Amino acid sequence: MKQTQKFGGDWTVEKLNILSDYLDFYLGALKNQKFGKIYIDAFAGSGKIETRDGTEQITGSIRLALKAKNKFDRYVFIEKNAEYAAELQRIVDAEFSTLKQSVEIYNADCNDKLIEICGNVDVWRKSRAVLFLDPYATEVKWAALEAISKTQAIDLWYLFPFSAAQRMLPNKGVVENWRNKLNELFGDTNWETRFYKADPQFNLFDESEKMIKEVNTGELAAYICERLKSIFPYVADNPRLLYNKKKSPLFLFCFAVANPNPKAYELAKKVAEDHILKKGVMK
Ligand SMILES: C[S@@+](CC[C@H](N)C(=O)[O-])C[C@H]1O[C@@H](n2cnc3c(N)ncnc32)[C@H](O)[C@@H]1O
């Protein structure tokens, strides 16, 4: 059965253009470096996306990476859905047979797999990587981000689930069931005191103090960057907020560099922050 995923819209194209621009820059800039270059797509999908309204077919991230002009030495695709993973193998065999030996496809949960891959210190002594985290919602665990950062060798593009986080932060107080989920997402518990204040309308005869949410879009985006900065040496201060057709923010596309050497991250910063994110995509 042919597998095509349905999701997204204009924001999907915007996200993939950003990724594609960064891959072109990365492969060009590191062409003559002696370390191995790895592309990791941890939510690899099925290779093809049809927008929800069915109007557009979009080339998925794995194809963008495989068809870039300069090549990575290794491509690691992780996909939890077995049928999508099988479709990825079919695409590689049929369309990218010359790269077949360089591609690894794992039908697995990416958090576990990333922790395993990132823990292989020998690999990171002699390799650098670009990693794309493209979840539907809150699937990325903080422990996986910590493992990525510890490699000191990965440039990360993380599609943070902004609207999912907003939905789990209701106006009138924290929902018990979502507290742990948010702790896992932010890797911290401080969001609760940052985002919720005592209700000034609080009635002295009420038994319990009421808390209300006080955080706007900009403050939430800044908090997400702040959390990433707590583990990554460099995080772009201008992540791209991606909106749906109704102009509601859906995702925050963040860029972080695990390499603590300023020489390494200054170049990545210049391209990602000053060009790709600031001026729009370079195409
Ligand atoms: C937004 S889609 C990715 C699209 C893909 N990056 C592309 O451009 O074609 C998210 C994918 O992640 C997969 N997925 C969801 N949870 C996962 C997990 N924990 N580990 C690995 N893959 C997961 C889904 O099956 C889905 O194919």
mmCIF file of C-alpha atoms and ligand atoms in Angstrom:
data_model
loop_
_atom_site.group_PDB
_atom_site.id
_atom_site.type_symbol
_atom_site.label_atom_id
_atom_site.label_comp_id
_atom_site.label_asym_id
_atom_site.label_seq_id
_atom_site.Cartn_x
_atom_site.Cartn_y
_atom_site.Cartn_z
ATOM 1 C CA MET A 1 0.000 0.000 0.000
ATOM 2 C CA LYS A 2 1.360 3.449 -0.911
ATOM 3 C CA GLN A 3 1.791 5.613 2.144
ATOM 4 C CA THR A 4 1.189 9.361 1.949
ATOM 5 C CA GLN A 5 0.784 11.441 5.082
ATOM 6 C CA LYS A 6 -1.850 14.146 5.391
ATOM 7 C CA PHE A 7 -1.028 17.166 7.515
ATOM 8 C CA GLY A 8 0.152 20.721 7.327
ATOM 9 C CA GLY A 9 -0.205 23.538 4.851
ATOM 10 C CA ASP A 10 1.875 26.626 4.024
ATOM 11 C CA TRP A 11 3.721 26.339 7.312
ATOM 12 C CA THR A 12 4.931 22.865 6.320
ATOM 13 C CA VAL A 13 6.514 24.280 3.181
ATOM 14 C CA GLU A 14 8.054 27.138 5.189
ATOM 15 C CA LYS A 15 9.553 24.679 7.683
ATOM 16 C CA LEU A 16 10.948 22.381 4.996
ATOM 17 C CA ASN A 17 12.415 25.323 3.042
ATOM 18 C CA ILE A 18 14.254 26.413 6.181
ATOM 19 C CA LEU A 19 15.604 22.900 6.706
ATOM 20 C CA SER A 20 16.599 22.557 3.074
ATOM 21 C CA ASP A 21 18.418 25.921 3.093
ATOM 22 C CA TYR A 22 20.332 24.920 6.196
ATOM 23 C CA LEU A 23 21.310 21.535 4.717
ATOM 24 C CA ASP A 24 22.637 23.256 1.575
ATOM 25 C CA PHE A 25 24.675 25.676 3.670
ATOM 26 C CA TYR A 26 25.964 22.947 6.007
ATOM 27 C CA LEU A 27 27.051 20.541 3.293
ATOM 28 C CA GLY A 28 28.690 23.326 1.313
ATOM 29 C CA ALA A 29 30.519 24.822 4.298
ATOM 30 C CA LEU A 30 31.784 21.483 5.629
ATOM 31 C CA LYS A 31 32.550 19.920 2.251
ATOM 32 C CA ASN A 32 36.291 19.735 2.805
ATOM 33 C CA GLN A 33 36.257 18.928 6.512
ATOM 34 C CA LYS A 34 37.604 15.526 7.397
ATOM 35 C CA PHE A 35 34.998 14.502 9.946
ATOM 36 C CA GLY A 36 31.992 12.420 8.929
ATOM 37 C CA LYS A 37 28.741 14.246 8.225
ATOM 38 C CA ILE A 38 25.478 12.691 9.406
ATOM 39 C CA TYR A 39 21.867 13.680 8.785
ATOM 40 C CA ILE A 40 19.403 12.417 11.403
ATOM 41 C CA ASP A 41 15.675 12.640 10.728
ATOM 42 C CA ALA A 42 14.060 11.478 13.949
ATOM 43 C CA PHE A 43 10.406 11.861 12.845
ATOM 44 C CA ALA A 44 11.148 10.746 9.332
ATOM 45 C CA GLY A 45 7.577 10.268 8.084
ATOM 46 C CA SER A 46 6.747 8.500 4.830
ATOM 47 C CA GLY A 47 8.689 10.657 2.377
ATOM 48 C CA LYS A 48 5.670 12.453 1.008
ATOM 49 C CA ILE A 49 3.073 14.785 2.490
ATOM 50 C CA GLU A 50 -0.333 15.740 1.198
ATOM 51 C CA THR A 51 -1.736 18.898 2.783
ATOM 52 C CA ARG A 52 -4.891 18.373 4.849
ATOM 53 C CA ASP A 53 -7.043 20.120 2.279
ATOM 54 C CA GLY A 54 -5.588 17.796 -0.370
ATOM 55 C CA THR A 55 -4.458 20.678 -2.588
ATOM 56 C CA GLU A 56 -0.715 20.090 -2.501
ATOM 57 C CA GLN A 57 1.861 17.287 -2.523
ATOM 58 C CA ILE A 58 4.972 18.245 -0.588
ATOM 59 C CA THR A 59 8.367 16.565 -0.771
ATOM 60 C CA GLY A 60 9.102 15.172 2.684
ATOM 61 C CA SER A 61 12.235 15.885 4.706
ATOM 62 C CA ILE A 62 14.067 12.625 3.934
ATOM 63 C CA ARG A 63 13.862 13.259 0.198
ATOM 64 C CA LEU A 64 15.127 16.828 0.697
ATOM 65 C CA ALA A 65 18.137 15.500 2.573
ATOM 66 C CA LEU A 66 18.855 12.694 0.111
ATOM 67 C CA LYS A 67 18.641 14.894 -2.952
ATOM 68 C CA ALA A 68 20.794 17.781 -1.650
ATOM 69 C CA LYS A 69 23.639 18.534 -4.079
ATOM 70 C CA ASN A 70 26.429 17.723 -1.641
ATOM 71 C CA LYS A 71 26.046 14.477 0.288
ATOM 72 C CA PHE A 72 26.134 13.374 3.900
ATOM 73 C CA ASP A 73 28.248 10.320 4.750
ATOM 74 C CA ARG A 74 25.394 8.779 6.760
ATOM 75 C CA TYR A 75 21.625 9.216 6.825
ATOM 76 C CA VAL A 76 19.735 8.021 9.895
ATOM 77 C CA PHE A 77 15.950 7.878 9.606
ATOM 78 C CA ILE A 78 13.816 7.026 12.638
ATOM 79 C CA GLU A 79 10.095 6.400 12.240
ATOM 80 C CA LYS A 80 7.706 4.825 14.748
ATOM 81 C CA ASN A 81 5.060 3.804 12.213
ATOM 82 C CA ALA A 82 6.102 0.472 10.657
ATOM 83 C CA GLU A 83 4.330 1.108 7.334
ATOM 84 C CA TYR A 84 5.971 4.503 6.934
ATOM 85 C CA ALA A 85 9.376 3.017 7.781
ATOM 86 C CA ALA A 86 8.842 0.336 5.101
ATOM 87 C CA GLU A 87 7.863 3.042 2.619
ATOM 88 C CA LEU A 88 11.086 4.925 3.410
ATOM 89 C CA GLN A 89 13.083 1.795 2.583
ATOM 90 C CA ARG A 90 11.172 1.448 -0.680
ATOM 91 C CA ILE A 91 11.933 5.094 -1.598
ATOM 92 C CA VAL A 92 15.624 4.710 -0.847
ATOM 93 C CA ASP A 93 15.858 1.466 -2.879
ATOM 94 C CA ALA A 94 13.929 2.861 -5.821
ATOM 95 C CA GLU A 95 15.029 6.483 -6.009
ATOM 96 C CA PHE A 96 18.335 6.795 -4.176
ATOM 97 C CA SER A 97 19.977 3.425 -4.778
ATOM 98 C CA THR A 98 23.455 4.979 -5.010
ATOM 99 C CA LEU A 99 23.090 6.197 -1.411
ATOM 100 C CA LYS A 100 21.591 2.937 -0.126
ATOM 101 C CA GLN A 101 24.728 1.860 1.743
ATOM 102 C CA SER A 102 24.754 5.152 3.675
ATOM 103 C CA VAL A 103 21.135 4.981 4.866
ATOM 104 C CA GLU A 104 19.942 3.415 8.123
ATOM 105 C CA ILE A 105 16.218 3.187 8.802
ATOM 106 C CA TYR A 106 14.966 2.418 12.295
ATOM 107 C CA ASN A 107 11.353 1.568 13.046
ATOM 108 C CA ALA A 108 11.519 2.821 16.628
ATOM 109 C CA ASP A 109 10.588 5.491 19.147
ATOM 110 C CA CYS A 110 13.005 8.318 18.421
ATOM 111 C CA ASN A 111 13.574 9.308 22.046
ATOM 112 C CA ASP A 112 15.074 5.919 22.910
ATOM 113 C CA LYS A 113 16.925 5.659 19.615
ATOM 114 C CA LEU A 114 18.381 9.183 19.884
ATOM 115 C CA ILE A 115 19.603 8.541 23.411
ATOM 116 C CA GLU A 116 21.319 5.378 22.131
ATOM 117 C CA ILE A 117 22.852 7.081 19.063
ATOM 118 C CA CYS A 118 23.939 10.186 20.963
ATOM 119 C CA GLY A 119 25.535 8.034 23.665
ATOM 120 C CA ASN A 120 28.020 6.562 21.185
ATOM 121 C CA VAL A 121 30.972 8.759 22.117
ATOM 122 C CA ASP A 122 33.266 7.235 19.465
ATOM 123 C CA VAL A 123 30.967 8.433 16.701
ATOM 124 C CA TRP A 124 30.893 12.009 17.987
ATOM 125 C CA ARG A 125 34.663 12.236 18.275
ATOM 126 C CA LYS A 126 34.893 12.073 14.503
ATOM 127 C CA SER A 127 31.477 13.161 13.202
ATOM 128 C CA ARG A 128 29.131 16.148 13.026
ATOM 129 C CA ALA A 129 25.411 16.034 12.356
ATOM 130 C CA VAL A 130 22.280 17.950 11.505
ATOM 131 C CA LEU A 131 19.237 16.626 13.350
ATOM 132 C CA PHE A 132 15.641 17.412 12.441
ATOM 133 C CA LEU A 133 12.960 16.925 15.122
ATOM 134 C CA ASP A 134 9.597 17.204 13.418
ATOM 135 C CA PRO A 135 6.926 15.844 15.784
ATOM 136 C CA TYR A 136 3.157 16.145 15.397
ATOM 137 C CA ALA A 137 2.887 17.344 19.004
ATOM 138 C CA THR A 138 4.627 16.749 22.344
ATOM 139 C CA GLU A 139 6.491 13.515 21.506
ATOM 140 C CA VAL A 140 10.022 14.851 22.163
ATOM 141 C CA LYS A 141 11.293 14.092 25.670
ATOM 142 C CA TRP A 142 13.685 16.427 27.456
ATOM 143 C CA ALA A 143 16.074 13.518 28.113
ATOM 144 C CA ALA A 144 16.524 13.147 24.345
ATOM 145 C CA LEU A 145 17.389 16.868 24.021
ATOM 146 C CA GLU A 146 19.948 16.504 26.818
ATOM 147 C CA ALA A 147 21.527 13.537 25.031
ATOM 148 C CA ILE A 148 21.701 15.542 21.782
ATOM 149 C CA SER A 149 23.375 18.440 23.525
ATOM 150 C CA LYS A 150 25.961 16.162 25.190
ATOM 151 C CA THR A 151 27.320 15.017 21.816
ATOM 152 C CA GLN A 152 28.742 18.548 21.326
ATOM 153 C CA ALA A 153 28.488 17.743 17.628
ATOM 154 C CA ILE A 154 24.869 18.197 16.521
ATOM 155 C CA ASP A 155 23.093 21.184 14.956
ATOM 156 C CA LEU A 156 19.440 20.844 15.864
ATOM 157 C CA TRP A 157 16.271 22.062 14.160
ATOM 158 C CA TYR A 158 13.408 21.433 16.583
ATOM 159 C CA LEU A 159 9.794 22.062 15.662
ATOM 160 C CA PHE A 160 8.523 22.878 19.133
ATOM 161 C CA PRO A 161 4.769 22.134 19.538
ATOM 162 C CA PHE A 162 3.707 25.669 20.432
ATOM 163 C CA SER A 163 -0.075 25.318 20.108
ATOM 164 C CA ALA A 164 -0.074 21.980 21.949
ATOM 165 C CA ALA A 165 1.783 23.664 24.830
ATOM 166 C CA GLN A 166 -0.649 26.585 24.771
ATOM 167 C CA ARG A 167 -3.595 24.190 24.916
ATOM 168 C CA MET A 168 -2.091 22.509 27.976
ATOM 169 C CA LEU A 169 -1.822 25.919 29.695
ATOM 170 C CA PRO A 170 -5.452 26.912 30.231
ATOM 171 C CA ASN A 171 -6.360 30.405 31.399
ATOM 172 C CA LYS A 172 -7.818 29.331 34.727
ATOM 173 C CA GLY A 173 -5.188 27.251 36.480
ATOM 174 C CA VAL A 174 -2.981 24.267 35.782
ATOM 175 C CA VAL A 175 -4.673 21.000 34.832
ATOM 176 C CA GLU A 176 -3.341 18.206 37.064
ATOM 177 C CA ASN A 177 -3.029 15.640 34.224
ATOM 178 C CA TRP A 178 -0.981 17.982 32.074
ATOM 179 C CA ARG A 179 1.519 19.092 34.698
ATOM 180 C CA ASN A 180 3.848 16.115 34.146
ATOM 181 C CA LYS A 181 3.536 16.385 30.384
ATOM 182 C CA LEU A 182 4.569 20.059 30.537
ATOM 183 C CA ASN A 183 7.440 19.293 32.916
ATOM 184 C CA GLU A 184 8.666 16.748 30.375
ATOM 185 C CA LEU A 185 8.240 19.157 27.477
ATOM 186 C CA PHE A 186 10.038 22.088 29.168
ATOM 187 C CA GLY A 187 12.486 19.939 31.147
ATOM 188 C CA ASP A 188 11.645 22.025 34.173
ATOM 189 C CA THR A 189 8.893 22.872 36.655
ATOM 190 C CA ASN A 190 9.408 26.650 36.829
ATOM 191 C CA TRP A 191 6.900 27.349 34.040
ATOM 192 C CA GLU A 192 4.122 27.055 36.599
ATOM 193 C CA THR A 193 5.224 29.992 38.747
ATOM 194 C CA ARG A 194 6.323 31.952 35.661
ATOM 195 C CA PHE A 195 3.007 31.592 33.826
ATOM 196 C CA TYR A 196 0.435 31.523 36.636
ATOM 197 C CA LYS A 197 -0.306 34.303 39.113
ATOM 198 C CA ALA A 198 -2.822 34.613 41.918
ATOM 199 C CA ASP A 199 -6.121 35.926 40.615
ATOM 200 C CA PRO A 200 -6.531 39.588 41.753
ATOM 201 C CA GLN A 201 -10.305 38.937 41.800
ATOM 202 C CA PHE A 202 -9.706 36.292 44.465
ATOM 203 C CA ASN A 203 -12.520 36.301 46.957
ATOM 204 C CA LEU A 204 -11.495 36.048 50.625
ATOM 205 C CA PHE A 205 -14.418 33.740 51.286
ATOM 206 C CA ASP A 206 -13.173 31.277 48.696
ATOM 207 C CA GLU A 207 -11.503 28.195 50.145
ATOM 208 C CA SER A 208 -8.698 27.949 47.593
ATOM 209 C CA GLU A 209 -6.641 30.637 45.935
ATOM 210 C CA LYS A 210 -7.357 30.881 42.196
ATOM 211 C CA MET A 211 -4.481 31.063 39.721
ATOM 212 C CA ILE A 212 -4.780 32.628 36.297
ATOM 213 C CA LYS A 213 -2.474 32.453 33.313
ATOM 214 C CA GLU A 214 -0.340 35.462 32.478
ATOM 215 C CA VAL A 215 1.857 34.662 29.498
ATOM 216 C CA ASN A 216 1.640 35.954 25.950
ATOM 217 C CA THR A 217 2.964 34.446 22.725
ATOM 218 C CA GLY A 218 6.296 36.313 22.876
ATOM 219 C CA GLU A 219 6.893 35.346 26.507
ATOM 220 C CA LEU A 220 6.149 31.687 25.834
ATOM 221 C CA ALA A 221 8.514 31.691 22.834
ATOM 222 C CA ALA A 222 11.217 33.370 24.962
ATOM 223 C CA TYR A 223 10.754 30.769 27.703
ATOM 224 C CA ILE A 224 11.187 27.913 25.200
ATOM 225 C CA CYS A 225 14.451 29.483 23.988
ATOM 226 C CA GLU A 226 15.559 30.007 27.582
ATOM 227 C CA ARG A 227 14.962 26.326 28.335
ATOM 228 C CA LEU A 228 16.953 25.231 25.290
ATOM 229 C CA LYS A 229 19.739 27.649 26.278
ATOM 230 C CA SER A 230 19.967 25.872 29.633
ATOM 231 C CA ILE A 231 21.457 22.849 27.822
ATOM 232 C CA PHE A 232 22.742 24.070 24.417
ATOM 233 C CA PRO A 233 25.770 26.416 24.061
ATOM 234 C CA TYR A 234 23.971 28.345 21.313
ATOM 235 C CA VAL A 235 20.257 28.834 20.567
ATOM 236 C CA ALA A 236 18.904 31.248 17.932
ATOM 237 C CA ASP A 237 17.049 34.146 19.534
ATOM 238 C CA ASN A 238 14.726 34.461 16.552
ATOM 239 C CA PRO A 239 13.033 31.083 16.144
ATOM 240 C CA ARG A 240 10.362 31.063 13.436
ATOM 241 C CA LEU A 241 6.768 31.028 14.641
ATOM 242 C CA LEU A 242 4.739 29.061 12.102
ATOM 243 C CA TYR A 243 1.055 29.962 11.761
ATOM 244 C CA ASN A 244 -1.995 28.191 10.365
ATOM 245 C CA LYS A 245 -4.372 29.783 7.848
ATOM 246 C CA LYS A 246 -6.318 31.421 10.688
ATOM 247 C CA LYS A 247 -3.103 33.121 11.880
ATOM 248 C CA SER A 248 -2.863 31.087 15.080
ATOM 249 C CA PRO A 249 0.661 30.027 16.054
ATOM 250 C CA LEU A 250 1.147 26.286 15.566
ATOM 251 C CA PHE A 251 4.826 25.541 16.017
ATOM 252 C CA LEU A 252 8.002 27.368 17.017
ATOM 253 C CA PHE A 253 10.853 26.287 14.749
ATOM 254 C CA CYS A 254 13.963 26.499 16.953
ATOM 255 C CA PHE A 255 17.629 26.186 16.088
ATOM 256 C CA ALA A 256 20.290 25.078 18.584
ATOM 257 C CA VAL A 257 23.948 24.075 18.315
ATOM 258 C CA ALA A 258 25.536 21.503 20.624
ATOM 259 C CA ASN A 259 29.133 22.357 19.739
ATOM 260 C CA PRO A 260 30.518 24.638 22.505
ATOM 261 C CA ASN A 261 33.346 25.932 20.311
ATOM 262 C CA PRO A 262 32.445 29.551 19.375
ATOM 263 C CA LYS A 263 34.210 29.117 16.009
ATOM 264 C CA ALA A 264 31.769 26.313 15.141
ATOM 265 C CA TYR A 265 28.610 27.947 16.326
ATOM 266 C CA GLU A 266 29.385 31.479 15.118
ATOM 267 C CA LEU A 267 29.159 30.313 11.503
ATOM 268 C CA ALA A 268 25.970 28.333 12.135
ATOM 269 C CA LYS A 269 24.557 31.374 13.970
ATOM 270 C CA LYS A 270 25.391 33.724 11.123
ATOM 271 C CA VAL A 271 23.611 31.587 8.577
ATOM 272 C CA ALA A 272 20.659 30.372 10.635
ATOM 273 C CA GLU A 273 19.954 33.475 12.722
ATOM 274 C CA ASP A 274 21.078 36.297 10.446
ATOM 275 C CA HIS A 275 19.939 34.858 7.125
ATOM 276 C CA ILE A 276 17.618 31.857 7.128
ATOM 277 C CA LEU A 277 15.489 32.867 10.123
ATOM 278 C CA LYS A 278 15.781 36.641 9.837
ATOM 279 C CA LYS A 279 15.257 37.346 6.201
ATOM 280 C CA GLY A 280 13.082 34.391 5.381
ATOM 281 C CA VAL A 281 14.299 31.396 3.490
ATOM 282 C CA MET A 282 17.147 31.940 1.062
ATOM 283 C CA LYS A 283 15.510 30.311 -2.020
HETATM 284 C C1 LIG B 1 5.165 15.500 11.136
HETATM 285 S S1 LIG B 1 5.454 13.873 10.646
HETATM 286 C C2 LIG B 1 7.075 13.959 9.979
HETATM 287 C C3 LIG B 1 7.137 14.406 8.586
HETATM 288 C C4 LIG B 1 8.492 14.340 7.944
HETATM 289 N N1 LIG B 1 9.510 15.036 8.713
HETATM 290 C C5 LIG B 1 8.432 14.896 6.534
HETATM 291 O O1 LIG B 1 8.836 16.044 6.307
HETATM 292 O O2 LIG B 1 7.981 14.158 5.656
HETATM 293 C C6 LIG B 1 5.772 13.067 12.167
HETATM 294 C C7 LIG B 1 6.157 11.591 12.006
HETATM 295 O O3 LIG B 1 6.707 11.119 13.227
HETATM 296 C C8 LIG B 1 6.248 9.807 13.485
HETATM 297 N N2 LIG B 1 6.346 9.633 14.944
HETATM 298 C C9 LIG B 1 5.466 9.994 15.906
HETATM 299 N N3 LIG B 1 5.960 9.733 17.122
HETATM 300 C C10 LIG B 1 7.197 9.229 16.936
HETATM 301 C C11 LIG B 1 8.237 8.802 17.814
HETATM 302 N N4 LIG B 1 8.071 8.855 19.137
HETATM 303 N N5 LIG B 1 9.384 8.348 17.285
HETATM 304 C C12 LIG B 1 9.558 8.306 15.947
HETATM 305 N N6 LIG B 1 8.613 8.693 15.053
HETATM 306 C C13 LIG B 1 7.461 9.152 15.546
HETATM 307 C C14 LIG B 1 4.849 9.761 12.904
HETATM 308 O O4 LIG B 1 4.495 8.433 12.557
HETATM 309 C C15 LIG B 1 4.999 10.662 11.674
HETATM 310 O O5 LIG B 1 5.344 9.911 10.542
#
